Amino acid sequence: MPATTDIAERLADAEARYAAANPESRRLHEQRTRFLPGGNTRTTIHQPPFPLTIVHGEGARLTDADGHEYVDFLGEYTAGIYGHSHPVILEAIRDALADGFVLGAPNRYEGLLAEAICSRFPAIDLVRFCNSGTEANLLALSLARAVTGRPGVLAFAGAYHGGILLFSDGVSPLNPPFEWLLGEYNDAGGAARLVAEHAGELAAVIVEPLQGAAGVIPGDPAFLSALREATAAHDVPLVFDEVMTARLAPGGAQELLGIRPDLTTLAKFVGGGLAFGAFGGRADLMSRFDPARPDALQHGGTFNQDVLTMAAGTAGLTRVLTAAAIGRLNGLGNRLRDRLNAFAADRGVDFCSTGSGSLVGLHFTRGPVRSAADLPDAAELRGLLHLHMLDRGYSYGRRGFIALSLPLGEAEIDGFAAAVEEFLS
Ligand code: PMP
């Protein structure tokens, strides 16, 4: 590896070239800074010196405000599984649009999307919709707290369960004031002990079967099984946050693991690429939302069953995202990860690719990466690789995050891998 000062200098050079090549993105960023803090309303997509403004997307191609084209390996942090402007999704939205929206009543699509979800996820007896993954997790945890009457929630260090449910650096001061307990990801014995010791105060345990934002870190089947056993033994609802991992199999990571959580949360692509969240699970828990019950819990939400989202989500799940399509996409991710890991091992570079199927992480360490604590603070190298890849025409998440989308094929995967290998060389 080059010396640190060398990396800092190279990064400064690369940023200067980036700024010179993107005057219109810079101008738009500066315009935004007058009205949005730091020009930003979504921290995840901020990047120094300024992010690219994207003006067009088609298939797996993005175009920025200065007219550069990129192959999209970010896939909108998993929400963009269909790629941009998929004809089936577009048709569904246009058809729904033709009948009008903001109708203020149940529509003909919401039951279809609920059926599609419940039939894919056997652990979801009943489901409710909302507007984001954040909201889905808040509602699942709040339901568990209401039903159990207990205040606490066990989550895992590094987890991202939403804009106000994040644990990348302890418990975020923005998180709701639940009694949070933080365990170590992939520590099966430790997690089982925490559940046993705190069972009397725990309303729920929430876990990502693969930690996405933390670094695309797969959960050990033994860790997740231990959580299932401990929570079942102590009657603590287990929430699987499958907002990202639902794409790993038709029935999500829980299908691959053979684990049945009590509640599951979904979002992102399940809404066809429009604003969406869902939470569902055991009938005895979810039926508390049945408005006809005398002890019904209320859950409103103007856009919970937004007609465009319901139509787009239904079309995607029932007409595009077949088992074969999911299998092919996850195979492409394995191809990318295996190739990069073989290259890094062969060259003896401090680099590895983590993840599962179509969720891929890029890291400047040889690994193994079992939790966020195993990742080095390599912000400058990450920045340098990111700018190198943009220069070669590939976009992905600067922290080393890749979510593949359906329009990608082997040629794009191999081109991306070759560009990373060029950098590592
Ligand atoms: N859970 C996980 C695992 C996520 O990755 C995210 C978003 N990146 C969320 C929840 C929150 O979803 P949303 O951005 O729709 O609120």
Short mmCIF file of C-alpha atoms and ligand atoms in Angstrom, two decimals:
data_model
loop_
_atom_site.label_atom_id
_atom_site.label_comp_id
_atom_site.label_asym_id
_atom_site.label_seq_id
_atom_site.Cartn_x
_atom_site.Cartn_y
_atom_site.Cartn_z
CA MET A 1 0.00 0.00 0.00
CA PRO A 2 1.25 3.57 -0.67
CA ALA A 3 2.13 5.72 2.39
CA THR A 4 -0.73 7.62 4.05
CA THR A 5 0.48 11.07 2.93
CA ASP A 6 0.75 9.71 -0.57
CA ILE A 7 -2.86 8.53 -0.40
CA ALA A 8 -4.00 11.93 0.94
CA GLU A 9 -2.21 13.69 -1.92
CA ARG A 10 -3.63 11.34 -4.51
CA LEU A 11 -7.10 11.83 -3.08
CA ALA A 12 -6.72 15.63 -3.22
CA ASP A 13 -5.60 15.34 -6.87
CA ALA A 14 -8.47 13.01 -7.73
CA GLU A 15 -10.98 15.36 -6.05
CA ALA A 16 -9.60 18.32 -7.99
CA ARG A 17 -10.00 16.40 -11.27
CA TYR A 18 -13.51 15.33 -10.24
CA ALA A 19 -14.47 18.94 -9.44
CA ALA A 20 -13.10 20.17 -12.76
CA ALA A 21 -14.99 17.47 -14.67
CA ASN A 22 -18.35 18.18 -12.98
CA PRO A 23 -19.09 21.92 -13.04
CA GLU A 24 -22.85 21.53 -13.38
CA SER A 25 -23.09 19.07 -10.47
CA ARG A 26 -21.06 21.55 -8.43
CA ARG A 27 -23.34 24.43 -9.40
CA LEU A 28 -26.45 22.44 -8.44
CA HIS A 29 -24.86 21.45 -5.13
CA GLU A 30 -24.07 25.07 -4.38
CA GLN A 31 -27.63 26.08 -5.19
CA ARG A 32 -28.91 23.41 -2.77
CA THR A 33 -26.66 24.57 0.05
CA ARG A 34 -28.67 27.80 0.28
CA PHE A 35 -31.76 25.91 1.39
CA LEU A 36 -30.70 22.44 2.57
CA PRO A 37 -28.12 21.96 5.37
CA GLY A 38 -24.86 21.22 3.57
CA GLY A 39 -26.92 20.97 0.38
CA ASN A 40 -28.20 17.63 1.66
CA THR A 41 -31.45 16.02 2.76
CA ARG A 42 -30.20 12.41 2.86
CA THR A 43 -26.88 11.94 4.64
CA THR A 44 -26.15 8.61 2.91
CA ILE A 45 -25.68 10.21 -0.50
CA HIS A 46 -23.45 13.07 0.59
CA GLN A 47 -19.87 12.91 -0.64
CA PRO A 48 -17.01 15.40 -0.60
CA PRO A 49 -16.34 17.71 -2.34
CA PHE A 50 -19.94 17.48 -3.67
CA PRO A 51 -22.06 14.61 -4.98
CA LEU A 52 -22.96 14.09 -8.61
CA THR A 53 -26.47 15.18 -9.49
CA ILE A 54 -28.09 12.44 -11.54
CA VAL A 55 -30.54 13.61 -14.16
CA HIS A 56 -31.49 10.41 -15.96
CA GLY A 57 -31.63 6.65 -15.46
CA GLU A 58 -32.40 3.93 -17.98
CA GLY A 59 -31.84 0.23 -17.34
CA ALA A 60 -28.52 0.03 -15.52
CA ARG A 61 -27.26 3.37 -16.91
CA LEU A 62 -27.19 6.71 -15.12
CA THR A 63 -26.44 10.12 -16.61
CA ASP A 64 -25.21 13.00 -14.48
CA ALA A 65 -25.85 16.71 -14.87
CA ASP A 66 -22.62 17.14 -16.87
CA GLY A 67 -23.59 14.42 -19.33
CA HIS A 68 -21.30 11.62 -18.06
CA GLU A 69 -22.68 8.08 -18.14
CA TYR A 70 -22.23 5.47 -15.42
CA VAL A 71 -23.11 1.81 -15.02
CA ASP A 72 -25.17 1.74 -11.83
CA PHE A 73 -23.78 -0.67 -9.22
CA LEU A 74 -25.45 1.17 -6.33
CA GLY A 75 -28.97 0.14 -7.27
CA GLU A 76 -30.36 2.84 -4.95
CA TYR A 77 -29.05 0.97 -1.89
CA THR A 78 -31.18 -2.07 -2.94
CA ALA A 79 -34.42 -0.21 -3.78
CA GLY A 80 -33.46 -0.15 -7.45
CA ILE A 81 -33.45 -3.90 -8.12
CA TYR A 82 -35.54 -3.45 -11.28
CA GLY A 83 -33.12 -0.94 -12.75
CA HIS A 84 -34.39 2.38 -14.07
CA SER A 85 -37.65 2.68 -15.96
CA HIS A 86 -38.42 -1.04 -16.13
CA PRO A 87 -41.23 -1.28 -18.72
CA VAL A 88 -43.47 -3.50 -16.56
CA ILE A 89 -43.16 -1.18 -13.56
CA LEU A 90 -43.69 1.91 -15.71
CA GLU A 91 -46.78 0.40 -17.29
CA ALA A 92 -48.22 -0.46 -13.87
CA ILE A 93 -47.64 3.09 -12.62
CA ARG A 94 -49.14 4.62 -15.76
CA ASP A 95 -52.21 2.38 -15.57
CA ALA A 96 -52.75 3.27 -11.91
CA LEU A 97 -52.14 6.95 -12.66
CA ALA A 98 -54.83 6.90 -15.32
CA ASP A 99 -57.44 6.08 -12.65
CA GLY A 100 -56.29 8.83 -10.32
CA PHE A 101 -54.49 8.89 -7.00
CA VAL A 102 -54.97 10.30 -3.46
CA LEU A 103 -58.34 8.56 -3.49
CA GLY A 104 -58.80 8.41 0.28
CA ALA A 105 -60.10 4.83 0.36
CA PRO A 106 -58.87 1.26 -0.05
CA ASN A 107 -57.75 0.63 -3.62
CA ARG A 108 -57.71 -2.43 -5.80
CA TYR A 109 -53.93 -3.00 -5.53
CA GLU A 110 -53.17 -3.17 -1.79
CA GLY A 111 -54.74 -6.60 -1.29
CA LEU A 112 -52.75 -7.96 -4.24
CA LEU A 113 -49.44 -6.69 -2.87
CA ALA A 114 -50.28 -8.06 0.59
CA GLU A 115 -51.07 -11.46 -0.95
CA ALA A 116 -47.84 -11.46 -2.97
CA ILE A 117 -45.80 -10.72 0.15
CA CYS A 118 -47.56 -13.23 2.41
CA SER A 119 -47.23 -15.98 -0.17
CA ARG A 120 -43.48 -15.42 -0.47
CA PHE A 121 -42.83 -15.16 3.28
CA PRO A 122 -44.50 -18.02 5.19
CA ALA A 123 -43.64 -16.26 8.47
CA ILE A 124 -45.81 -13.29 7.44
CA ASP A 125 -49.41 -14.24 8.25
CA LEU A 126 -50.58 -10.65 8.09
CA VAL A 127 -48.87 -7.50 6.84
CA ARG A 128 -49.30 -3.73 7.05
CA PHE A 129 -47.84 -1.07 4.81
CA CYS A 130 -46.13 2.22 5.58
CA ASN A 131 -43.76 4.61 3.80
CA SER A 132 -40.21 3.55 4.56
CA GLY A 133 -38.04 0.90 6.14
CA THR A 134 -37.46 3.24 9.07
CA GLU A 135 -41.17 3.43 9.70
CA ALA A 136 -41.58 -0.34 9.27
CA ASN A 137 -38.98 -0.98 11.97
CA LEU A 138 -40.41 1.69 14.28
CA LEU A 139 -43.85 0.12 13.93
CA ALA A 140 -42.64 -3.46 14.42
CA LEU A 141 -40.75 -2.48 17.58
CA SER A 142 -43.58 -0.30 18.86
CA LEU A 143 -46.03 -3.16 18.30
CA ALA A 144 -43.76 -5.51 20.26
CA ARG A 145 -43.49 -2.97 23.09
CA ALA A 146 -47.25 -2.43 23.16
CA VAL A 147 -48.07 -6.16 23.16
CA THR A 148 -45.42 -7.31 25.64
CA GLY A 149 -45.63 -4.25 27.88
CA ARG A 150 -41.83 -4.32 28.12
CA PRO A 151 -39.64 -1.29 27.32
CA GLY A 152 -36.38 -2.72 25.99
CA VAL A 153 -35.01 -3.63 22.56
CA LEU A 154 -31.85 -5.57 21.82
CA ALA A 155 -30.11 -4.44 18.62
CA PHE A 156 -26.57 -5.06 17.34
CA ALA A 157 -23.60 -2.73 17.04
CA GLY A 158 -23.19 -1.40 13.52
CA ALA A 159 -26.84 -2.00 12.61
CA TYR A 160 -28.80 0.36 10.39
CA HIS A 161 -32.53 0.01 10.85
CA GLY A 162 -33.40 3.49 9.60
CA GLY A 163 -32.74 7.21 9.74
CA ILE A 164 -33.68 7.30 13.43
CA LEU A 165 -32.75 3.69 14.25
CA LEU A 166 -29.02 3.60 13.78
CA PHE A 167 -26.24 2.01 15.76
CA SER A 168 -23.13 2.71 13.70
CA ASP A 169 -21.56 4.57 16.61
CA GLY A 170 -23.41 3.31 19.68
CA VAL A 171 -27.04 4.41 20.01
CA SER A 172 -27.69 7.49 17.85
CA PRO A 173 -29.00 10.49 19.81
CA LEU A 174 -31.77 10.67 17.20
CA ASN A 175 -33.11 7.18 18.03
CA PRO A 176 -36.42 6.99 19.90
CA PRO A 177 -35.94 6.68 23.67
CA PHE A 178 -36.53 2.94 23.93
CA GLU A 179 -34.37 1.08 26.48
CA TRP A 180 -31.68 0.02 24.03
CA LEU A 181 -29.35 -2.86 24.65
CA LEU A 182 -26.51 -3.35 22.14
CA GLY A 183 -25.03 -6.76 21.39
CA GLU A 184 -22.08 -7.70 19.23
CA TYR A 185 -22.99 -8.90 15.74
CA ASN A 186 -22.16 -12.55 15.05
CA ASP A 187 -21.45 -13.29 18.73
CA ALA A 188 -23.90 -16.18 19.22
CA GLY A 189 -23.05 -16.92 22.85
CA GLY A 190 -23.07 -13.24 23.84
CA ALA A 191 -26.43 -12.61 22.17
CA ALA A 192 -28.05 -15.65 23.80
CA ARG A 193 -26.73 -14.52 27.19
CA LEU A 194 -28.06 -10.97 26.73
CA VAL A 195 -31.50 -12.30 25.85
CA ALA A 196 -31.55 -14.64 28.86
CA GLU A 197 -30.30 -11.98 31.28
CA HIS A 198 -32.65 -9.22 30.10
CA ALA A 199 -35.69 -11.24 29.02
CA GLY A 200 -37.89 -9.57 31.64
CA GLU A 201 -37.29 -6.11 30.11
CA LEU A 202 -37.05 -7.01 26.41
CA ALA A 203 -39.95 -6.27 24.08
CA ALA A 204 -38.01 -7.42 21.01
CA VAL A 205 -34.73 -8.33 19.42
CA ILE A 206 -34.09 -6.74 16.03
CA VAL A 207 -31.44 -7.98 13.63
CA GLU A 208 -30.41 -7.71 9.99
CA PRO A 209 -29.70 -11.24 8.69
CA LEU A 210 -26.83 -9.52 6.86
CA GLN A 211 -25.68 -6.12 8.12
CA GLY A 212 -25.96 -3.90 5.05
CA ALA A 213 -24.85 -0.37 5.88
CA ALA A 214 -22.29 -1.65 8.40
CA GLY A 215 -20.28 -3.17 5.55
CA VAL A 216 -22.35 -5.91 3.87
CA ILE A 217 -21.49 -8.40 6.61
CA PRO A 218 -23.36 -11.73 6.50
CA GLY A 219 -24.83 -13.04 9.73
CA ASP A 220 -23.57 -16.48 10.70
CA PRO A 221 -26.36 -19.04 10.50
CA ALA A 222 -25.24 -20.19 13.98
CA PHE A 223 -25.59 -16.63 15.37
CA LEU A 224 -29.03 -16.12 13.87
CA SER A 225 -30.21 -19.58 14.98
CA ALA A 226 -28.95 -18.91 18.50
CA LEU A 227 -30.99 -15.69 18.51
CA ARG A 228 -34.07 -17.56 17.35
CA GLU A 229 -33.67 -20.20 20.05
CA ALA A 230 -32.99 -17.73 22.86
CA THR A 231 -35.87 -15.42 21.94
CA ALA A 232 -38.29 -18.36 21.58
CA ALA A 233 -37.19 -19.78 24.94
CA HIS A 234 -37.86 -16.44 26.66
CA ASP A 235 -40.92 -15.42 24.68
CA VAL A 236 -39.29 -12.30 23.22
CA PRO A 237 -40.44 -11.44 19.67
CA LEU A 238 -37.64 -11.68 17.11
CA VAL A 239 -37.73 -9.07 14.33
CA PHE A 240 -35.84 -9.78 11.11
CA ASP A 241 -35.07 -6.55 9.27
CA GLU A 242 -35.12 -7.85 5.69
CA VAL A 243 -35.22 -4.39 4.13
CA MET A 244 -32.05 -5.23 2.21
CA THR A 245 -31.88 -9.04 2.46
CA ALA A 246 -35.35 -9.77 1.06
CA ARG A 247 -33.65 -9.84 -2.35
CA LEU A 248 -31.43 -12.83 -1.50
CA ALA A 249 -34.18 -15.39 -2.21
CA PRO A 250 -37.89 -15.24 -3.11
CA GLY A 251 -38.65 -15.55 0.62
CA GLY A 252 -35.67 -13.47 1.74
CA ALA A 253 -32.77 -14.45 3.97
CA GLN A 254 -35.17 -16.24 6.31
CA GLU A 255 -35.88 -18.74 3.52
CA LEU A 256 -32.16 -19.40 3.01
CA LEU A 257 -31.59 -19.72 6.76
CA GLY A 258 -34.70 -21.77 7.51
CA ILE A 259 -35.53 -19.39 10.39
CA ARG A 260 -39.03 -18.14 11.12
CA PRO A 261 -38.94 -14.72 12.79
CA ASP A 262 -41.98 -13.40 14.70
CA LEU A 263 -41.99 -10.15 12.72
CA THR A 264 -40.34 -9.19 9.42
CA THR A 265 -39.77 -5.74 8.02
CA LEU A 266 -39.52 -4.93 4.31
CA ALA A 267 -39.07 -1.80 2.20
CA LYS A 268 -37.05 -0.64 -0.82
CA PHE A 269 -37.66 -2.74 -3.97
CA VAL A 270 -40.81 -4.37 -2.57
CA GLY A 271 -42.58 -1.10 -3.42
CA GLY A 272 -41.39 -1.30 -7.02
CA GLY A 273 -38.95 1.57 -6.46
CA LEU A 274 -41.39 4.05 -4.94
CA ALA A 275 -41.52 5.14 -1.27
CA PHE A 276 -42.48 2.02 0.70
CA GLY A 277 -42.27 0.05 3.91
CA ALA A 278 -44.04 -3.02 5.29
CA PHE A 279 -44.04 -4.98 8.52
CA GLY A 280 -45.74 -8.27 9.16
CA GLY A 281 -45.60 -11.59 10.91
CA ARG A 282 -47.45 -13.68 13.47
CA ALA A 283 -51.22 -13.34 13.23
CA ASP A 284 -51.62 -13.01 17.01
CA LEU A 285 -49.34 -9.94 16.98
CA MET A 286 -50.45 -8.32 13.72
CA SER A 287 -54.18 -8.83 14.32
CA ARG A 288 -53.93 -6.22 17.06
CA PHE A 289 -54.23 -3.76 14.15
CA ASP A 290 -57.64 -5.15 13.16
CA PRO A 291 -59.80 -2.01 13.59
CA ALA A 292 -62.84 -4.13 14.52
CA ARG A 293 -61.16 -5.39 17.68
CA PRO A 294 -62.08 -3.67 20.92
CA ASP A 295 -58.37 -3.55 21.89
CA ALA A 296 -57.25 -2.48 18.40
CA LEU A 297 -54.02 -0.53 18.06
CA GLN A 298 -54.34 2.42 15.70
CA HIS A 299 -51.95 2.83 12.81
CA GLY A 300 -52.78 5.59 10.33
CA GLY A 301 -50.67 6.92 7.48
CA THR A 302 -51.94 9.00 4.57
CA PHE A 303 -49.72 7.24 2.06
CA ASN A 304 -49.63 3.73 3.61
CA GLN A 305 -51.32 2.23 0.56
CA ASP A 306 -50.45 4.86 -2.02
CA VAL A 307 -52.00 3.64 -5.21
CA LEU A 308 -48.90 4.11 -7.40
CA THR A 309 -46.66 2.27 -4.93
CA MET A 310 -49.12 -0.58 -4.49
CA ALA A 311 -49.45 -1.01 -8.27
CA ALA A 312 -45.69 -0.80 -8.89
CA GLY A 313 -44.88 -3.19 -6.04
CA THR A 314 -47.45 -5.75 -7.15
CA ALA A 315 -46.26 -5.67 -10.77
CA GLY A 316 -42.65 -6.09 -9.68
CA LEU A 317 -43.21 -9.02 -7.35
CA THR A 318 -45.73 -10.87 -9.49
CA ARG A 319 -44.42 -10.19 -13.00
CA VAL A 320 -40.70 -9.39 -12.84
CA LEU A 321 -38.99 -10.75 -9.76
CA THR A 322 -39.34 -14.46 -10.43
CA ALA A 323 -37.30 -17.09 -8.60
CA ALA A 324 -35.19 -17.43 -11.76
CA ALA A 325 -34.53 -13.68 -11.95
CA ILE A 326 -33.52 -13.57 -8.28
CA GLY A 327 -31.26 -16.59 -8.73
CA ARG A 328 -29.51 -15.06 -11.73
CA LEU A 329 -28.96 -11.73 -9.97
CA ASN A 330 -27.50 -13.31 -6.84
CA GLY A 331 -25.26 -15.48 -9.05
CA LEU A 332 -23.85 -12.30 -10.61
CA GLY A 333 -22.97 -11.00 -7.14
CA ASN A 334 -21.18 -14.24 -6.29
CA ARG A 335 -19.25 -13.97 -9.55
CA LEU A 336 -18.08 -10.43 -8.69
CA ARG A 337 -17.14 -11.24 -5.07
CA ASP A 338 -15.34 -14.48 -5.96
CA ARG A 339 -13.32 -12.82 -8.70
CA LEU A 340 -12.23 -9.88 -6.52
CA ASN A 341 -11.34 -12.12 -3.58
CA ALA A 342 -9.32 -14.44 -5.82
CA PHE A 343 -7.45 -11.43 -7.25
CA ALA A 344 -6.71 -9.93 -3.81
CA ALA A 345 -5.54 -13.28 -2.43
CA ASP A 346 -3.38 -13.91 -5.47
CA ARG A 347 -1.70 -10.48 -5.24
CA GLY A 348 -1.54 -10.42 -1.44
CA VAL A 349 -3.42 -7.08 -1.29
CA ASP A 350 -5.17 -5.83 1.87
CA PHE A 351 -8.55 -6.00 0.25
CA CYS A 352 -11.61 -8.25 0.34
CA SER A 353 -15.15 -8.40 -0.90
CA THR A 354 -17.88 -9.35 1.56
CA GLY A 355 -21.60 -10.00 1.28
CA SER A 356 -24.03 -12.53 -0.05
CA GLY A 357 -25.53 -12.86 -3.53
CA SER A 358 -26.30 -9.49 -5.10
CA LEU A 359 -25.22 -7.53 -1.98
CA VAL A 360 -21.49 -6.90 -2.24
CA GLY A 361 -19.06 -5.01 0.03
CA LEU A 362 -15.56 -3.75 -0.85
CA HIS A 363 -13.07 -3.36 2.00
CA PHE A 364 -9.41 -2.53 2.50
CA THR A 365 -8.62 -5.45 4.77
CA ARG A 366 -7.84 -9.11 4.19
CA GLY A 367 -10.63 -10.01 6.58
CA PRO A 368 -12.30 -12.00 7.86
CA VAL A 369 -15.01 -9.40 8.43
CA ARG A 370 -17.45 -10.68 11.07
CA SER A 371 -18.60 -7.34 12.46
CA ALA A 372 -18.17 -3.62 11.78
CA ALA A 373 -15.34 -3.62 14.35
CA ASP A 374 -13.24 -5.69 11.92
CA LEU A 375 -13.26 -2.91 9.31
CA PRO A 376 -10.30 -0.51 9.13
CA ASP A 377 -10.85 3.24 8.98
CA ALA A 378 -9.81 3.55 5.35
CA ALA A 379 -11.84 6.63 4.40
CA GLU A 380 -9.17 8.04 2.07
CA LEU A 381 -8.60 4.76 0.23
CA ARG A 382 -12.35 4.29 -0.08
CA GLY A 383 -12.65 7.80 -1.50
CA LEU A 384 -9.79 7.21 -3.91
CA LEU A 385 -11.25 3.91 -5.18
CA HIS A 386 -14.66 5.55 -5.54
CA LEU A 387 -13.32 8.42 -7.65
CA HIS A 388 -11.28 5.96 -9.74
CA MET A 389 -14.40 3.90 -10.42
CA LEU A 390 -16.50 6.97 -11.31
CA ASP A 391 -13.74 7.97 -13.71
CA ARG A 392 -14.00 4.51 -15.30
CA GLY A 393 -17.78 4.90 -15.58
CA TYR A 394 -19.01 2.85 -12.61
CA SER A 395 -21.10 4.20 -9.74
CA TYR A 396 -21.57 2.49 -6.36
CA GLY A 397 -21.77 3.50 -2.69
CA ARG A 398 -18.61 5.27 -1.60
CA ARG A 399 -18.35 3.29 1.63
CA GLY A 400 -17.89 0.16 -0.53
CA PHE A 401 -21.55 -0.71 -1.03
CA ILE A 402 -22.90 -2.49 -4.12
CA ALA A 403 -26.45 -3.71 -4.79
CA LEU A 404 -26.86 -5.29 -8.22
CA SER A 405 -29.92 -4.71 -10.37
CA LEU A 406 -31.66 -6.87 -12.95
CA PRO A 407 -30.46 -5.07 -16.12
CA LEU A 408 -26.81 -5.90 -15.26
CA GLY A 409 -25.13 -8.84 -16.96
CA GLU A 410 -21.80 -10.66 -16.89
CA ALA A 411 -20.14 -8.10 -19.16
CA GLU A 412 -20.84 -5.27 -16.69
CA ILE A 413 -19.76 -7.42 -13.73
CA ASP A 414 -16.48 -8.29 -15.42
CA GLY A 415 -15.89 -4.68 -16.47
CA PHE A 416 -16.45 -3.48 -12.90
CA ALA A 417 -14.12 -6.17 -11.51
CA ALA A 418 -11.42 -5.27 -14.03
CA ALA A 419 -11.61 -1.60 -13.01
CA VAL A 420 -11.23 -2.50 -9.30
CA GLU A 421 -8.31 -4.79 -10.16
CA GLU A 422 -6.68 -1.96 -12.10
CA PHE A 423 -6.89 0.21 -8.96
CA LEU A 424 -5.54 -2.52 -6.70
CA SER A 425 -2.68 -3.18 -9.10
N1 PMP B 1 -33.26 -1.33 7.43
C1 PMP B 1 -32.20 -1.59 6.66
C2 PMP B 1 -31.50 -2.90 6.82
C3 PMP B 1 -31.79 -0.66 5.71
O1 PMP B 1 -30.71 -0.91 4.95
C4 PMP B 1 -32.51 0.55 5.56
C5 PMP B 1 -32.14 1.60 4.54
N2 PMP B 1 -30.89 1.58 4.03
C6 PMP B 1 -33.60 0.76 6.39
C7 PMP B 1 -33.97 -0.20 7.31
C8 PMP B 1 -34.39 2.03 6.32
O2 PMP B 1 -35.15 2.07 5.17
P1 PMP B 1 -35.66 3.48 4.59
O3 PMP B 1 -34.48 4.17 4.03
O4 PMP B 1 -36.69 3.11 3.58
O5 PMP B 1 -36.25 4.22 5.76
#
